[in-house]
Amino acid sequence: MSGIRVPASHGSAEARFLTSARRFAPFVRGATLVAISVFGLLAVPDEALPLGLALFGLVLAGAGVDCWVGLTGRGAMLSLVCAVLRVVAICGTQEWTGGPLNLWALNMLTTTAITLQWEWPPTVAVPVTAGLLVVALAAAEADLSGPLVPRLVFECLLARLGFVWLRRSGRRVDELRERRTALARAEAVSLARHRQEREYLALLHDTAAATFLMVTMRKQDGDPEQVAEYARHDLAVLTGTAGGATTQDSPVDLAASLLTVVDRDRPVVDFRPSGTALVPASVALAFVRAVREALLNVERHAGVDTSVLTVHGRGGRSVVLVADEGVGFLPEQVPRSRRGIRGSVVERMDAVGGSAVVTSHPGAGTTVRLVWPDG
């Protein structure tokens, strides 16, 4: 319908500016023309007062249309017709209302021409403005050499330039916003990929790497059936058939999730749940995998056959402890190339907003404390 019809996305700064211009310009024109007409009516000769009152009534009716268009955003063509009629009527009758090129007609013409630059594209605004200028010059019997033409052109040009500058500023804001959104999206994708890679490395450590290490350490003493069972379990975990990532992060019972680890993998665990611990499925998966790694470490390194698994849930916070009375070690002396604690336990809990602390000392056993949410 006007310059508002542009390919600007809904909700963008440019679209909001164009909508505001479309609704604000009719209000400005209607209110300004009423104020101008009040002073113009005061200058009308007494014998032409009935004509002046009729013209003032036309201005009031046009202002009502402008206000309706500004409030509803509809009827822009009706507002344009009323704007043209007002200028034509007042310019055409200025011979009786105050003489040729009187201030009432001049200000009505310039105000209307300026507001049209904010409502309509040049393909509409320029011909309409030119037509109004011709009517005003013909009614006043003036020529193009007078001050009216350069004044009107200058004012309309300033209005159009201001409109274009503000529109481009809004477009620039949209471009910067889209660029920032794209950067944030790329950062989120990179972070997700990094987390996925860390999880994959942790899974490799928990499964195939651990099995290879066991075979290497035990050599001739290894039970082929046990190695085959470990290999089948590793394959199930890596292919997602034994506790892969979930696609729905609905709340689950943490104790029940950890019970599957105890039942399937570690029959010599003293399991002690306490309270109700409901956590998102992704968090439960992180707990399960971290606990599985902690229990594997007990089997591989602690030198004892049993461990204690404790689950506490209270006030929206879940705490899991894996403790043993084995040989213990010094966590600060573990090489960074070893990912058992750092990758499979600590980083895994950090990735879901939790924390993991490993406390151990030679001869005093080891305790792994998992908390979600952290803090």
PDB file of C-alpha atoms in Angstrom, residues 62-240:
ATOM      1  CA  GLY A  62      -9.537  14.742   7.448  1.00  0.00           C
ATOM      2  CA  ALA A  63      -7.789  14.830  10.830  1.00  0.00           C
ATOM      3  CA  GLY A  64     -10.297  12.263  12.112  1.00  0.00           C
ATOM      4  CA  VAL A  65      -9.448   9.994   9.185  1.00  0.00           C
ATOM      5  CA  ASP A  66      -5.728  10.467   9.847  1.00  0.00           C
ATOM      6  CA  CYS A  67      -6.154   9.498  13.497  1.00  0.00           C
ATOM      7  CA  TRP A  68      -8.168   6.420  12.557  1.00  0.00           C
ATOM      8  CA  VAL A  69      -5.523   5.336  10.061  1.00  0.00           C
ATOM      9  CA  GLY A  70      -2.754   5.889  12.622  1.00  0.00           C
ATOM     10  CA  LEU A  71      -4.578   3.837  15.263  1.00  0.00           C
ATOM     11  CA  THR A  72      -5.668   0.939  13.081  1.00  0.00           C
ATOM     12  CA  GLY A  73      -2.961   0.867  10.415  1.00  0.00           C
ATOM     13  CA  ARG A  74      -5.692   0.561   7.759  1.00  0.00           C
ATOM     14  CA  GLY A  75      -7.143   2.918   5.180  1.00  0.00           C
ATOM     15  CA  ALA A  76      -3.909   4.585   4.052  1.00  0.00           C
ATOM     16  CA  MET A  77      -5.392   5.323   0.615  1.00  0.00           C
ATOM     17  CA  LEU A  78      -8.377   7.048   2.229  1.00  0.00           C
ATOM     18  CA  SER A  79      -5.990   9.210   4.251  1.00  0.00           C
ATOM     19  CA  LEU A  80      -4.112  10.130   1.074  1.00  0.00           C
ATOM     20  CA  VAL A  81      -7.344  11.149  -0.682  1.00  0.00           C
ATOM     21  CA  CYS A  82      -8.402  13.300   2.264  1.00  0.00           C
ATOM     22  CA  ALA A  83      -4.963  14.942   2.388  1.00  0.00           C
ATOM     23  CA  VAL A  84      -5.189  15.835  -1.325  1.00  0.00           C
ATOM     24  CA  LEU A  85      -8.765  17.140  -0.984  1.00  0.00           C
ATOM     25  CA  ARG A  86      -7.836  19.419   1.905  1.00  0.00           C
ATOM     26  CA  VAL A  87      -4.928  21.004   0.073  1.00  0.00           C
ATOM     27  CA  VAL A  88      -6.880  21.387  -3.183  1.00  0.00           C
ATOM     28  CA  ALA A  89      -9.869  22.920  -1.397  1.00  0.00           C
ATOM     29  CA  ILE A  90      -7.878  25.445   0.609  1.00  0.00           C
ATOM     30  CA  CYS A  91      -5.504  26.361  -2.214  1.00  0.00           C
ATOM     31  CA  GLY A  92      -8.361  26.631  -4.686  1.00  0.00           C
ATOM     32  CA  THR A  93     -10.348  29.015  -2.489  1.00  0.00           C
ATOM     33  CA  GLN A  94      -7.506  31.170  -1.213  1.00  0.00           C
ATOM     34  CA  GLU A  95      -8.613  34.054  -3.424  1.00  0.00           C
ATOM     35  CA  TRP A  96     -11.566  34.512  -1.027  1.00  0.00           C
ATOM     36  CA  THR A  97      -9.924  33.429   2.249  1.00  0.00           C
ATOM     37  CA  GLY A  98      -6.938  35.767   2.318  1.00  0.00           C
ATOM     38  CA  GLY A  99      -5.540  36.311  -1.110  1.00  0.00           C
ATOM     39  CA  PRO A 100      -3.146  34.339  -3.322  1.00  0.00           C
ATOM     40  CA  LEU A 101      -0.343  32.364  -1.625  1.00  0.00           C
ATOM     41  CA  ASN A 102      -1.690  33.070   1.857  1.00  0.00           C
ATOM     42  CA  LEU A 103      -0.068  31.322   4.828  1.00  0.00           C
ATOM     43  CA  TRP A 104      -2.997  28.948   5.358  1.00  0.00           C
ATOM     44  CA  ALA A 105      -2.679  27.462   1.869  1.00  0.00           C
ATOM     45  CA  LEU A 106       1.119  27.543   1.880  1.00  0.00           C
ATOM     46  CA  ASN A 107       1.493  25.738   5.230  1.00  0.00           C
ATOM     47  CA  MET A 108      -1.194  23.196   4.332  1.00  0.00           C
ATOM     48  CA  LEU A 109       0.698  22.365   1.141  1.00  0.00           C
ATOM     49  CA  THR A 110       4.169  22.037   2.700  1.00  0.00           C
ATOM     50  CA  THR A 111       2.990  20.041   5.744  1.00  0.00           C
ATOM     51  CA  THR A 112       1.083  17.579   3.578  1.00  0.00           C
ATOM     52  CA  ALA A 113       3.997  17.176   1.140  1.00  0.00           C
ATOM     53  CA  ILE A 114       6.479  16.542   3.982  1.00  0.00           C
ATOM     54  CA  THR A 115       4.367  13.872   5.715  1.00  0.00           C
ATOM     55  CA  LEU A 116       3.767  12.070   2.424  1.00  0.00           C
ATOM     56  CA  GLN A 117       7.526  11.378   2.198  1.00  0.00           C
ATOM     57  CA  TRP A 118       7.273   9.213   5.342  1.00  0.00           C
ATOM     58  CA  GLU A 119       4.138   7.345   4.321  1.00  0.00           C
ATOM     59  CA  TRP A 120       4.582   6.584   0.645  1.00  0.00           C
ATOM     60  CA  PRO A 121       7.395   5.595  -1.728  1.00  0.00           C
ATOM     61  CA  PRO A 122       8.695   8.183  -4.210  1.00  0.00           C
ATOM     62  CA  THR A 123       6.590   6.627  -6.988  1.00  0.00           C
ATOM     63  CA  VAL A 124       3.507   7.926  -5.147  1.00  0.00           C
ATOM     64  CA  ALA A 125       4.786  10.849  -3.089  1.00  0.00           C
ATOM     65  CA  VAL A 126       6.549  12.691  -5.937  1.00  0.00           C
ATOM     66  CA  PRO A 127       3.611  12.745  -8.430  1.00  0.00           C
ATOM     67  CA  VAL A 128       1.096  13.685  -5.720  1.00  0.00           C
ATOM     68  CA  THR A 129       3.338  16.467  -4.408  1.00  0.00           C
ATOM     69  CA  ALA A 130       3.933  17.760  -7.927  1.00  0.00           C
ATOM     70  CA  GLY A 131       0.205  17.761  -8.608  1.00  0.00           C
ATOM     71  CA  LEU A 132      -0.522  19.705  -5.419  1.00  0.00           C
ATOM     72  CA  LEU A 133       2.175  22.207  -6.314  1.00  0.00           C
ATOM     73  CA  VAL A 134       0.601  22.753  -9.753  1.00  0.00           C
ATOM     74  CA  VAL A 135      -2.810  23.320  -8.168  1.00  0.00           C
ATOM     75  CA  ALA A 136      -1.367  25.833  -5.706  1.00  0.00           C
ATOM     76  CA  LEU A 137       0.507  27.735  -8.403  1.00  0.00           C
ATOM     77  CA  ALA A 138      -2.508  27.776 -10.717  1.00  0.00           C
ATOM     78  CA  ALA A 139      -4.854  28.983  -7.995  1.00  0.00           C
ATOM     79  CA  ALA A 140      -2.450  31.734  -6.989  1.00  0.00           C
ATOM     80  CA  GLU A 141      -1.630  32.565 -10.618  1.00  0.00           C
ATOM     81  CA  ALA A 142       2.079  32.318  -9.714  1.00  0.00           C
ATOM     82  CA  ASP A 143       4.988  31.079 -11.828  1.00  0.00           C
ATOM     83  CA  LEU A 144       7.842  28.659 -11.193  1.00  0.00           C
ATOM     84  CA  SER A 145      10.322  31.451 -10.534  1.00  0.00           C
ATOM     85  CA  GLY A 146       8.825  32.258  -7.156  1.00  0.00           C
ATOM     86  CA  PRO A 147      10.049  31.000  -3.753  1.00  0.00           C
ATOM     87  CA  LEU A 148       7.375  28.326  -3.403  1.00  0.00           C
ATOM     88  CA  VAL A 149       8.966  25.732  -5.673  1.00  0.00           C
ATOM     89  CA  PRO A 150      12.509  25.708  -4.165  1.00  0.00           C
ATOM     90  CA  ARG A 151      11.093  25.824  -0.665  1.00  0.00           C
ATOM     91  CA  LEU A 152       8.811  22.850  -1.264  1.00  0.00           C
ATOM     92  CA  VAL A 153      11.527  20.836  -3.023  1.00  0.00           C
ATOM     93  CA  PHE A 154      14.022  21.540  -0.246  1.00  0.00           C
ATOM     94  CA  GLU A 155      11.618  20.569   2.545  1.00  0.00           C
ATOM     95  CA  CYS A 156      10.507  17.380   0.807  1.00  0.00           C
ATOM     96  CA  LEU A 157      14.110  16.432   0.064  1.00  0.00           C
ATOM     97  CA  LEU A 158      15.078  16.836   3.728  1.00  0.00           C
ATOM     98  CA  ALA A 159      12.091  14.748   4.812  1.00  0.00           C
ATOM     99  CA  ARG A 160      12.952  11.987   2.336  1.00  0.00           C
ATOM    100  CA  LEU A 161      16.648  11.967   3.304  1.00  0.00           C
ATOM    101  CA  GLY A 162      15.765  11.765   7.003  1.00  0.00           C
ATOM    102  CA  PHE A 163      13.429   8.875   6.315  1.00  0.00           C
ATOM    103  CA  VAL A 164      16.036   6.997   4.244  1.00  0.00           C
ATOM    104  CA  TRP A 165      18.770   7.572   6.846  1.00  0.00           C
ATOM    105  CA  LEU A 166      16.650   6.295   9.730  1.00  0.00           C
ATOM    106  CA  ARG A 167      15.532   3.287   7.699  1.00  0.00           C
ATOM    107  CA  ARG A 168      19.113   2.391   6.826  1.00  0.00           C
ATOM    108  CA  SER A 169      20.092   2.791  10.467  1.00  0.00           C
ATOM    109  CA  GLY A 170      17.396   0.278  11.409  1.00  0.00           C
ATOM    110  CA  ARG A 171      18.624  -2.078   8.691  1.00  0.00           C
ATOM    111  CA  ARG A 172      22.168  -1.762  10.022  1.00  0.00           C
ATOM    112  CA  VAL A 173      20.949  -2.637  13.508  1.00  0.00           C
ATOM    113  CA  ASP A 174      19.255  -5.737  12.085  1.00  0.00           C
ATOM    114  CA  GLU A 175      22.431  -6.760  10.270  1.00  0.00           C
ATOM    115  CA  LEU A 176      24.505  -6.378  13.437  1.00  0.00           C
ATOM    116  CA  ARG A 177      21.914  -8.334  15.401  1.00  0.00           C
ATOM    117  CA  GLU A 178      21.889 -11.144  12.826  1.00  0.00           C
ATOM    118  CA  ARG A 179      25.676 -11.240  12.837  1.00  0.00           C
ATOM    119  CA  ARG A 180      25.755 -11.455  16.613  1.00  0.00           C
ATOM    120  CA  THR A 181      23.119 -14.208  16.551  1.00  0.00           C
ATOM    121  CA  ALA A 182      25.129 -16.118  13.948  1.00  0.00           C
ATOM    122  CA  LEU A 183      28.270 -15.822  16.063  1.00  0.00           C
ATOM    123  CA  ALA A 184      26.403 -17.011  19.149  1.00  0.00           C
ATOM    124  CA  ARG A 185      24.948 -19.923  17.174  1.00  0.00           C
ATOM    125  CA  ALA A 186      28.374 -20.864  15.833  1.00  0.00           C
ATOM    126  CA  GLU A 187      29.830 -20.678  19.337  1.00  0.00           C
ATOM    127  CA  ALA A 188      27.042 -22.899  20.678  1.00  0.00           C
ATOM    128  CA  VAL A 189      27.606 -25.421  17.877  1.00  0.00           C
ATOM    129  CA  SER A 190      31.348 -25.388  18.545  1.00  0.00           C
ATOM    130  CA  LEU A 191      30.770 -25.895  22.263  1.00  0.00           C
ATOM    131  CA  ALA A 192      28.345 -28.740  21.626  1.00  0.00           C
ATOM    132  CA  ARG A 193      30.797 -30.358  19.229  1.00  0.00           C
ATOM    133  CA  HIS A 194      33.592 -29.973  21.779  1.00  0.00           C
ATOM    134  CA  ARG A 195      31.435 -31.556  24.470  1.00  0.00           C
ATOM    135  CA  GLN A 196      30.507 -34.371  22.119  1.00  0.00           C
ATOM    136  CA  GLU A 197      34.152 -34.981  21.333  1.00  0.00           C
ATOM    137  CA  ARG A 198      35.030 -35.027  25.031  1.00  0.00           C
ATOM    138  CA  GLU A 199      32.181 -37.430  25.683  1.00  0.00           C
ATOM    139  CA  TYR A 200      33.362 -39.653  22.858  1.00  0.00           C
ATOM    140  CA  LEU A 201      36.909 -39.658  24.231  1.00  0.00           C
ATOM    141  CA  ALA A 202      35.547 -40.413  27.686  1.00  0.00           C
ATOM    142  CA  LEU A 203      33.516 -43.309  26.307  1.00  0.00           C
ATOM    143  CA  LEU A 204      36.548 -44.678  24.529  1.00  0.00           C
ATOM    144  CA  HIS A 205      38.503 -44.502  27.766  1.00  0.00           C
ATOM    145  CA  ASP A 206      35.693 -46.124  29.738  1.00  0.00           C
ATOM    146  CA  THR A 207      35.260 -48.971  27.287  1.00  0.00           C
ATOM    147  CA  ALA A 208      37.739 -50.046  24.628  1.00  0.00           C
ATOM    148  CA  ALA A 209      40.829 -48.369  26.126  1.00  0.00           C
ATOM    149  CA  ALA A 210      40.090 -49.848  29.549  1.00  0.00           C
ATOM    150  CA  THR A 211      39.626 -53.316  28.058  1.00  0.00           C
ATOM    151  CA  PHE A 212      42.867 -53.063  26.084  1.00  0.00           C
ATOM    152  CA  LEU A 213      44.701 -51.917  29.216  1.00  0.00           C
ATOM    153  CA  MET A 214      43.332 -54.874  31.179  1.00  0.00           C
ATOM    154  CA  VAL A 215      44.390 -57.325  28.481  1.00  0.00           C
ATOM    155  CA  THR A 216      47.864 -55.764  28.347  1.00  0.00           C
ATOM    156  CA  MET A 217      48.356 -55.862  32.123  1.00  0.00           C
ATOM    157  CA  ARG A 218      47.013 -59.377  32.679  1.00  0.00           C
ATOM    158  CA  LYS A 219      48.496 -60.914  29.529  1.00  0.00           C
ATOM    159  CA  GLN A 220      48.514 -64.685  29.991  1.00  0.00           C
ATOM    160  CA  ASP A 221      46.316 -64.572  33.142  1.00  0.00           C
ATOM    161  CA  GLY A 222      43.362 -63.025  31.361  1.00  0.00           C
ATOM    162  CA  ASP A 223      40.183 -65.038  30.989  1.00  0.00           C
ATOM    163  CA  PRO A 224      39.180 -65.040  27.300  1.00  0.00           C
ATOM    164  CA  GLU A 225      35.505 -65.311  28.213  1.00  0.00           C
ATOM    165  CA  GLN A 226      35.745 -62.304  30.522  1.00  0.00           C
ATOM    166  CA  VAL A 227      37.601 -60.313  27.868  1.00  0.00           C
ATOM    167  CA  ALA A 228      34.921 -61.218  25.324  1.00  0.00           C
ATOM    168  CA  GLU A 229      32.204 -60.127  27.760  1.00  0.00           C
ATOM    169  CA  TYR A 230      33.961 -56.785  28.296  1.00  0.00           C
ATOM    170  CA  ALA A 231      34.291 -56.366  24.534  1.00  0.00           C
ATOM    171  CA  ARG A 232      30.583 -57.049  23.968  1.00  0.00           C
ATOM    172  CA  HIS A 233      29.709 -54.538  26.686  1.00  0.00           C
ATOM    173  CA  ASP A 234      32.049 -51.936  25.175  1.00  0.00           C
ATOM    174  CA  LEU A 235      30.497 -52.402  21.763  1.00  0.00           C
ATOM    175  CA  ALA A 236      26.996 -51.962  23.172  1.00  0.00           C
ATOM    176  CA  VAL A 237      27.988 -48.705  24.891  1.00  0.00           C
ATOM    177  CA  LEU A 238      29.771 -47.272  21.850  1.00  0.00           C
ATOM    178  CA  THR A 239      26.898 -48.110  19.498  1.00  0.00           C
ATOM    179  CA  GLY A 240      24.296 -46.580  21.829  1.00  0.00           C
TER     180      GLY A 240
END
